[in-house]
Coordinates of C-alpha atoms in Angstrom, one line a residue:
M1 CA 9.1 -21.5 29.4
K2 CA 11.4 -19.2 27.3
I3 CA 11.5 -19.9 23.6
L4 CA 14.0 -18.7 21.0
V5 CA 12.9 -18.8 17.4
V6 CA 15.8 -18.5 14.9
G7 CA 15.1 -16.8 11.6
S8 CA 13.5 -13.7 9.9
G9 CA 11.0 -14.9 7.3
G10 CA 7.3 -15.7 7.0
R11 CA 7.9 -19.2 8.3
E12 CA 9.4 -17.8 11.5
H13 CA 6.5 -15.3 12.0
A14 CA 4.1 -18.2 11.6
L15 CA 6.1 -20.3 14.1
V16 CA 6.2 -17.4 16.6
W17 CA 2.5 -16.8 16.2
K18 CA 1.7 -20.5 16.8
I19 CA 4.2 -20.9 19.7
A20 CA 2.6 -17.9 21.4
Q21 CA -0.7 -19.9 21.6
S22 CA 1.0 -22.6 23.8
K23 CA 0.0 -22.7 27.5
L24 CA 3.6 -23.7 28.2
V25 CA 5.2 -20.5 27.0
D26 CA 5.9 -17.3 29.0
K27 CA 8.3 -15.5 26.8
I28 CA 9.4 -15.7 23.1
F29 CA 12.5 -14.2 21.5
C30 CA 13.1 -14.1 17.7
A31 CA 16.6 -13.7 16.2
P32 CA 16.7 -11.6 14.2
G33 CA 12.9 -11.5 13.5
N34 CA 11.1 -9.0 11.3
G35 CA 8.4 -6.3 11.4
G36 CA 5.7 -8.8 12.3
T37 CA 7.4 -11.1 14.7
C38 CA 7.7 -8.3 17.2
R39 CA 4.0 -8.5 17.8
H40 CA 4.4 -11.8 19.6
A41 CA 8.1 -11.9 20.5
E42 CA 11.0 -9.7 21.4
N43 CA 13.3 -9.3 18.3
I44 CA 17.0 -9.9 19.1
D45 CA 19.6 -8.4 16.7
I46 CA 21.5 -11.7 16.1
N47 CA 21.7 -13.2 12.6
A48 CA 20.4 -16.7 12.0
D49 CA 23.8 -17.9 11.0
D50 CA 25.7 -16.4 14.0
I51 CA 25.8 -19.6 16.0
P52 CA 28.2 -18.3 18.7
G53 CA 26.0 -15.2 19.2
L54 CA 22.8 -17.3 19.4
L55 CA 24.5 -19.8 21.8
A56 CA 25.7 -17.0 24.1
F57 CA 22.3 -15.4 24.1
S58 CA 20.6 -18.7 24.9
R59 CA 22.9 -19.4 27.8
K60 CA 22.5 -15.9 29.2
E61 CA 18.7 -16.0 29.0
H62 CA 18.3 -19.6 30.1
I63 CA 16.3 -20.5 27.0
D64 CA 14.2 -23.6 27.5
L65 CA 13.9 -24.5 23.8
T66 CA 15.4 -23.1 20.6
V67 CA 13.4 -23.6 17.4
V68 CA 15.4 -23.3 14.2
G69 CA 13.5 -22.0 11.1
P70 CA 16.0 -21.7 8.2
E71 CA 18.3 -24.4 6.7
V72 CA 21.6 -22.5 6.9
P73 CA 22.1 -22.6 10.6
L74 CA 21.1 -26.3 10.6
T75 CA 23.7 -27.2 8.0
L76 CA 26.3 -25.1 9.9
G77 CA 25.8 -27.3 13.0
I78 CA 23.8 -25.1 15.3
V79 CA 22.1 -28.2 16.8
D80 CA 25.4 -29.9 17.6
E81 CA 26.7 -26.8 19.4
F82 CA 23.6 -26.3 21.4
E83 CA 23.4 -30.0 22.4
K84 CA 27.1 -29.9 23.4
N85 CA 26.1 -27.1 25.8
G86 CA 23.1 -28.9 27.2
L87 CA 20.6 -26.6 25.5
P88 CA 17.3 -28.1 24.2
I89 CA 16.9 -27.3 20.5
F90 CA 14.4 -28.4 17.8
G91 CA 16.0 -29.4 14.5
P92 CA 18.3 -32.0 13.0
D93 CA 22.0 -32.0 13.7
K94 CA 24.7 -31.3 11.0
R95 CA 24.9 -34.8 9.6
A96 CA 21.2 -35.2 9.4
A97 CA 20.7 -31.7 7.9
A98 CA 22.8 -32.9 4.9
M99 CA 19.5 -34.2 3.6
E100 CA 19.0 -30.6 2.5
G101 CA 22.5 -29.3 2.6
S102 CA 23.7 -31.7 -0.1
K103 CA 21.4 -32.9 -2.8
V104 CA 24.1 -35.4 -3.8
F105 CA 24.0 -36.9 -0.3
S106 CA 20.2 -37.2 -0.3
K107 CA 20.0 -38.6 -3.8
E108 CA 22.6 -41.2 -3.1
L109 CA 20.9 -42.2 0.1
M110 CA 17.6 -42.6 -1.8
R111 CA 19.3 -44.7 -4.4
K112 CA 21.0 -46.9 -1.8
Y113 CA 17.8 -47.5 0.2
N114 CA 15.4 -47.8 -2.8
V115 CA 13.4 -44.6 -2.1
P116 CA 11.5 -43.7 -5.3
T117 CA 13.1 -40.7 -7.1
A118 CA 14.2 -39.6 -10.5
D119 CA 17.1 -41.3 -12.3
F120 CA 20.2 -39.1 -11.9
E121 CA 24.0 -38.8 -12.3
V122 CA 26.4 -36.6 -10.3
F123 CA 29.1 -34.5 -11.9
D124 CA 32.0 -32.3 -10.6
E125 CA 33.2 -31.3 -14.0
P126 CA 31.0 -29.3 -16.5
D127 CA 32.1 -31.0 -19.7
A128 CA 31.1 -34.4 -18.4
A129 CA 27.7 -33.1 -17.3
C130 CA 27.2 -31.6 -20.8
A131 CA 28.2 -34.8 -22.5
Y132 CA 25.6 -36.7 -20.3
I133 CA 22.9 -34.1 -21.3
E134 CA 23.7 -34.8 -25.0
K135 CA 23.3 -38.5 -24.3
I136 CA 19.9 -38.4 -22.4
G137 CA 18.4 -35.4 -24.2
A138 CA 15.7 -33.0 -22.8
P139 CA 13.7 -32.1 -20.9
C140 CA 15.9 -32.7 -17.9
V141 CA 16.7 -31.1 -14.6
V142 CA 20.0 -29.6 -13.4
K143 CA 20.5 -29.1 -9.7
A144 CA 23.2 -27.4 -7.7
D145 CA 24.4 -29.7 -4.9
G146 CA 24.4 -27.2 -2.1
L147 CA 22.0 -24.6 -0.6
A148 CA 20.7 -22.0 -3.0
A149 CA 17.7 -20.4 -1.2
G150 CA 15.2 -22.6 -3.0
K151 CA 16.4 -21.5 -6.4
G152 CA 19.1 -24.0 -7.2
V153 CA 17.0 -26.2 -9.5
I154 CA 16.7 -25.5 -13.2
V155 CA 14.1 -27.4 -15.3
A156 CA 15.5 -27.3 -18.9
K157 CA 13.2 -27.8 -21.9
S158 CA 16.1 -28.3 -24.3
A159 CA 19.6 -29.7 -24.2
G160 CA 21.0 -26.2 -24.9
E161 CA 19.2 -24.8 -22.0
A162 CA 20.4 -27.6 -19.7
K163 CA 24.0 -27.1 -20.8
N164 CA 23.7 -23.4 -20.2
A165 CA 22.4 -24.2 -16.7
V166 CA 25.5 -26.3 -16.1
R167 CA 27.8 -23.5 -17.2
Q168 CA 25.9 -21.0 -15.0
I169 CA 26.0 -23.2 -11.9
M170 CA 29.5 -24.7 -12.3
Q171 CA 31.5 -22.0 -14.1
E172 CA 29.7 -18.7 -13.5
R173 CA 28.9 -19.8 -10.0
I174 CA 25.5 -18.1 -9.8
F175 CA 24.8 -20.0 -6.6
G176 CA 28.4 -19.7 -5.3
D177 CA 30.0 -22.8 -3.7
A178 CA 26.6 -24.6 -3.9
G179 CA 27.5 -25.2 -7.6
S180 CA 30.8 -27.1 -7.2
R181 CA 28.9 -30.3 -8.1
V182 CA 25.7 -30.7 -10.0
I183 CA 23.1 -33.4 -10.4
V184 CA 21.5 -34.0 -13.8
E185 CA 18.3 -36.0 -13.6
E186 CA 15.2 -37.0 -15.5
C187 CA 12.3 -34.6 -15.5
L188 CA 9.4 -35.9 -13.6
T189 CA 5.8 -34.8 -14.6
G190 CA 2.7 -34.6 -12.5
Q191 CA 1.4 -32.6 -9.6
E192 CA 3.7 -31.7 -6.7
A193 CA 2.9 -32.1 -3.0
S194 CA 4.7 -31.3 0.2
I195 CA 4.7 -33.9 2.9
L196 CA 6.2 -32.7 6.3
V197 CA 6.6 -35.0 9.3
L198 CA 7.8 -34.8 12.8
T199 CA 10.3 -37.5 13.6
D200 CA 12.9 -38.5 16.3
S201 CA 14.1 -41.4 14.1
K202 CA 12.0 -43.9 16.2
D203 CA 8.5 -42.5 15.6
V204 CA 6.8 -40.3 13.0
I205 CA 3.8 -37.9 13.2
P206 CA 2.8 -36.5 9.8
L207 CA 1.6 -32.9 9.4
A208 CA -1.2 -31.9 7.1
S209 CA -0.4 -32.2 3.4
S210 CA 0.1 -29.0 1.4
Q211 CA 1.0 -27.9 -2.1
D212 CA 3.6 -25.1 -2.9
H213 CA 3.7 -22.9 -6.0
K214 CA 7.4 -22.4 -6.9
R215 CA 7.4 -20.3 -10.0
I216 CA 7.0 -16.5 -10.0
F217 CA 4.1 -16.2 -12.5
D218 CA 0.6 -17.7 -12.9
N219 CA 0.2 -21.1 -14.6
D220 CA 3.6 -22.1 -13.2
E221 CA 5.6 -19.9 -15.6
G222 CA 8.8 -18.0 -15.1
P223 CA 11.8 -18.7 -12.9
N224 CA 11.7 -20.6 -9.6
T225 CA 11.4 -18.7 -6.4
G226 CA 11.4 -19.6 -2.7
G227 CA 7.7 -20.1 -3.1
M228 CA 4.8 -17.8 -4.1
G229 CA 2.0 -19.5 -2.2
A230 CA 0.6 -22.7 -0.8
Y231 CA -2.5 -24.4 0.3
S232 CA -3.4 -27.1 2.8
P233 CA -4.6 -29.8 2.6
A234 CA -3.7 -30.9 -1.0
P235 CA -6.8 -32.8 -2.3
V236 CA -4.6 -34.6 -4.9
V237 CA -3.0 -36.5 -2.0
T238 CA -5.6 -39.1 -1.5
Q239 CA -5.4 -41.4 1.6
A240 CA -4.0 -44.2 -0.7
L241 CA -1.3 -41.9 -2.1
F242 CA -0.5 -40.6 1.4
D243 CA 0.0 -44.1 2.7
D244 CA 2.2 -44.9 -0.3
I245 CA 4.4 -41.8 0.4
M246 CA 4.7 -42.6 4.1
K247 CA 5.6 -46.3 3.5
N248 CA 7.9 -46.0 0.5
I249 CA 9.4 -42.5 0.9
I250 CA 9.3 -41.3 4.6
Y251 CA 9.8 -44.5 6.5
R252 CA 12.4 -45.9 4.0
T253 CA 14.4 -42.6 4.2
I254 CA 14.4 -42.5 8.0
D255 CA 15.3 -46.2 8.2
G256 CA 18.1 -45.5 5.7
L257 CA 19.5 -42.7 7.9
V258 CA 19.4 -44.9 11.0
K259 CA 21.3 -47.6 9.1
E260 CA 23.9 -44.9 8.2
G261 CA 24.2 -44.1 11.9
I262 CA 22.3 -40.8 11.7
T263 CA 19.6 -39.8 14.2
Y264 CA 17.2 -37.4 12.7
R265 CA 15.2 -35.2 15.1
G266 CA 13.0 -32.4 13.8
I267 CA 10.9 -31.8 10.7
L268 CA 11.6 -33.9 7.6
Y269 CA 10.1 -32.4 4.5
A270 CA 9.7 -34.4 1.3
G271 CA 8.9 -32.6 -1.9
V272 CA 7.0 -35.3 -3.9
M273 CA 6.0 -35.5 -7.5
L274 CA 2.8 -37.6 -8.1
T275 CA 3.7 -39.3 -11.4
K276 CA 1.8 -41.8 -13.4
D277 CA 4.2 -44.4 -12.0
G278 CA 3.5 -43.4 -8.4
P279 CA 4.9 -40.9 -6.0
K280 CA 8.6 -40.0 -6.5
T281 CA 10.8 -37.8 -4.3
L282 CA 12.0 -34.5 -5.8
E283 CA 14.0 -33.4 -2.8
F284 CA 14.2 -33.3 1.0
N285 CA 14.4 -30.3 3.3
A286 CA 15.5 -30.4 6.9
R287 CA 13.0 -27.8 8.2
F288 CA 9.5 -26.4 8.0
G289 CA 8.7 -25.3 4.4
D290 CA 8.1 -21.7 3.5
P291 CA 5.4 -20.8 2.5
E292 CA 3.9 -24.3 3.3
T293 CA 4.2 -23.5 7.1
E294 CA 2.0 -20.4 6.6
A295 CA -0.8 -22.7 5.2
I296 CA -0.3 -25.6 7.6
L297 CA 0.0 -24.0 11.0
P298 CA -3.3 -22.0 10.9
R299 CA -4.9 -25.4 10.7
L300 CA -3.0 -27.0 13.6
R301 CA -5.1 -27.2 16.8
S302 CA -2.6 -29.0 19.0
D303 CA 0.1 -27.3 21.1
I304 CA 3.1 -27.1 18.8
V305 CA 5.5 -26.7 21.7
E306 CA 4.5 -30.0 23.3
A307 CA 5.2 -31.7 19.9
M308 CA 8.5 -29.9 19.5
L309 CA 9.7 -30.8 23.0
A310 CA 8.7 -34.5 22.4
T311 CA 10.6 -34.5 19.1
A312 CA 13.8 -32.8 20.4
G313 CA 13.9 -35.1 23.5
G314 CA 13.5 -38.3 21.5
N315 CA 10.1 -38.9 23.1
L316 CA 7.7 -38.6 20.2
G317 CA 6.4 -42.1 20.7
K318 CA 4.1 -41.2 23.5
L319 CA 2.5 -38.4 21.5
A320 CA 2.3 -40.6 18.4
R321 CA 0.5 -43.4 20.3
T322 CA -1.9 -41.2 22.1
S323 CA -3.4 -38.0 20.7
G324 CA -1.1 -37.3 17.7
L325 CA -1.9 -33.9 16.2
S326 CA -5.4 -32.4 15.9
W327 CA -6.3 -30.4 12.8
D328 CA -9.0 -27.8 11.8
P329 CA -10.8 -29.5 8.9
R330 CA -11.1 -26.2 7.0
P331 CA -8.6 -25.6 4.2
C332 CA -6.1 -22.7 4.3
V333 CA -4.6 -20.8 1.4
C334 CA -1.5 -18.6 1.6
V335 CA -0.6 -16.0 -1.0
V336 CA 2.9 -14.4 -1.1
C337 CA 3.1 -10.7 -1.8
A338 CA 6.6 -10.1 -3.4
A339 CA 8.7 -7.1 -4.4
K340 CA 8.8 -6.0 -8.0
G341 CA 11.8 -7.7 -9.6
Y342 CA 11.9 -10.7 -7.3
P343 CA 13.4 -13.3 -7.7
G344 CA 16.0 -11.0 -9.2
E345 CA 16.9 -7.5 -7.9
Y346 CA 14.4 -5.5 -6.0
K347 CA 14.0 -2.3 -4.0
K348 CA 13.9 -2.2 -0.2
G349 CA 12.5 0.4 2.3
L350 CA 9.1 0.8 0.6
P351 CA 6.2 1.6 2.9
V352 CA 3.6 -1.2 3.3
N353 CA -0.1 0.0 3.6
G354 CA -3.3 -1.8 4.5
L355 CA -1.9 -4.3 7.1
D356 CA -4.4 -3.4 9.8
A357 CA -7.4 -3.6 7.5
A358 CA -6.3 -7.1 6.3
A359 CA -5.6 -8.3 9.8
K360 CA -9.1 -7.4 11.0
M361 CA -10.7 -9.7 8.5
K362 CA -12.1 -12.9 10.0
D363 CA -9.9 -16.0 9.7
V364 CA -7.1 -14.1 8.0
M365 CA -3.4 -14.1 9.2
V366 CA -0.8 -11.8 7.7
F367 CA 2.7 -13.2 8.3
H368 CA 5.6 -10.9 7.6
A369 CA 8.5 -12.2 5.6
G370 CA 10.7 -9.4 4.2
T371 CA 9.7 -6.5 6.4
T372 CA 11.2 -4.3 9.1
K373 CA 9.8 -1.7 11.4
A374 CA 10.8 1.9 10.8
A375 CA 8.3 4.8 11.1
G376 CA 5.9 2.1 10.0
I377 CA 6.3 -1.3 8.3
V378 CA 8.6 -1.2 5.2
T379 CA 9.9 -3.8 2.8
S380 CA 13.3 -5.5 3.4
G381 CA 13.2 -8.6 1.3
G382 CA 12.0 -10.2 -2.0
R383 CA 9.1 -12.1 -0.4
V384 CA 7.5 -9.4 1.7
L385 CA 4.3 -10.8 3.2
C386 CA 2.5 -14.2 3.4
V387 CA -1.3 -13.7 3.6
S388 CA -3.2 -16.8 4.8
G389 CA -6.9 -17.4 5.0
L390 CA -9.1 -20.2 6.3
G391 CA -12.4 -21.1 4.6
A392 CA -15.2 -23.7 4.8
T393 CA -14.1 -24.9 1.3
I394 CA -11.0 -24.4 -0.7
K395 CA -12.9 -21.8 -2.8
D396 CA -13.9 -19.9 0.3
A397 CA -10.3 -19.9 1.6
I398 CA -9.1 -18.7 -1.8
D399 CA -11.6 -15.9 -1.9
R400 CA -11.0 -14.8 1.7
T401 CA -7.2 -14.7 1.2
Y402 CA -7.4 -12.7 -2.0
Q403 CA -9.8 -10.2 -0.4
A404 CA -7.1 -9.7 2.3
V405 CA -4.4 -9.3 -0.3
A406 CA -6.5 -6.7 -2.1
A407 CA -6.4 -4.6 1.1
I408 CA -2.6 -4.4 1.1
N409 CA -0.3 -2.5 -1.1
F410 CA 3.3 -1.3 -1.5
E411 CA 5.0 0.0 -4.6
G412 CA 5.4 -2.7 -7.3
M413 CA 3.7 -5.4 -5.2
Q414 CA 3.4 -8.6 -7.3
Y415 CA 1.6 -11.8 -6.5
R416 CA 0.2 -14.8 -8.3
R417 CA -3.5 -14.9 -8.9
D418 CA -3.9 -18.6 -9.2
I419 CA -2.9 -20.0 -5.8
G420 CA -5.1 -22.9 -4.9
R421 CA -6.6 -23.2 -8.4
K422 CA -5.2 -26.7 -8.8
A423 CA -7.2 -27.8 -5.7
L424 CA -10.5 -26.8 -7.4

């Protein structure tokens, strides 16, 4: 089989790495890829949002399965275009991808089908949003409706901070058109968990649980990022909590989509807050999480391509009823090495050193995120590397991962030093 992976981040490198282990696969392409994906795949100079270019390439190369990593091409309708042309593709179509593409759509669907989530109101005019903030007080959460690279959520500790967030999103347009509408919602407290499942709208197979670390600094301080690290499994997600999440969040949501006439095939990712009143949904994503994928896939023993083909073809039931997915019981910890200045402005083109030394360590995987190949490997993004390590215990996994991180350096490299601490 020929596989095309769409995207250029750490998630896509992890997907390429895992797909390369499949007995079904002869050749992998990655568009556009990065400095690490080229170890397992042929990088193709086509951007992830260039749907006509990706379609033409897939037709020319007779690609057997396209795997979409990032959310933007999904919300632009890449799946619809590929399916129109009879090309197998893994990911939800445009209507289904609105679960991530529009927070308003997903929140209103949750309200309609009684999926536990924070109380909220939607606004398309800043004064009305600010008046509502005065009424409910703080803390509260202000969210841009559209895609904002994982940064469109502002947790405000005061009413003034919340109103400023509304002005930034709706008037200054710090997230562009994503801020034409905002959601103002209650601030949920507790521990967060990421629950990802494979679904074809008829059947569901859950992936291992994980926990992301969104904020830039230790102790969950500083601004939100695309994610600074993750670990899997998340011990806080007990079997009872997991069953609750599957029953009241995952299944209710998929049933609600079906009732709306929407077939969802791909990964459905629920960001869940474990509150004192039970699990509540923070948001949905329509794809593999990043960096959760880099903590989950090293634990997956099953052939990921078999699972993707079954999902894309609407035949997940057979896999669900037989083997399901097999997992390495050992925990995995992923630490993101980011550029100085991220999530704000940062330099590019800085040489990355120590990659070979880290890669030689046992049970360590170094997934490239924002890198490119020049004379050597140089930085090209805010999140540069995702370093993942397996261990017999969560402490072993933490120690191994940070040993590997210590072997790597580039100018201004920053990373959190508390990834996985909550699991202890």
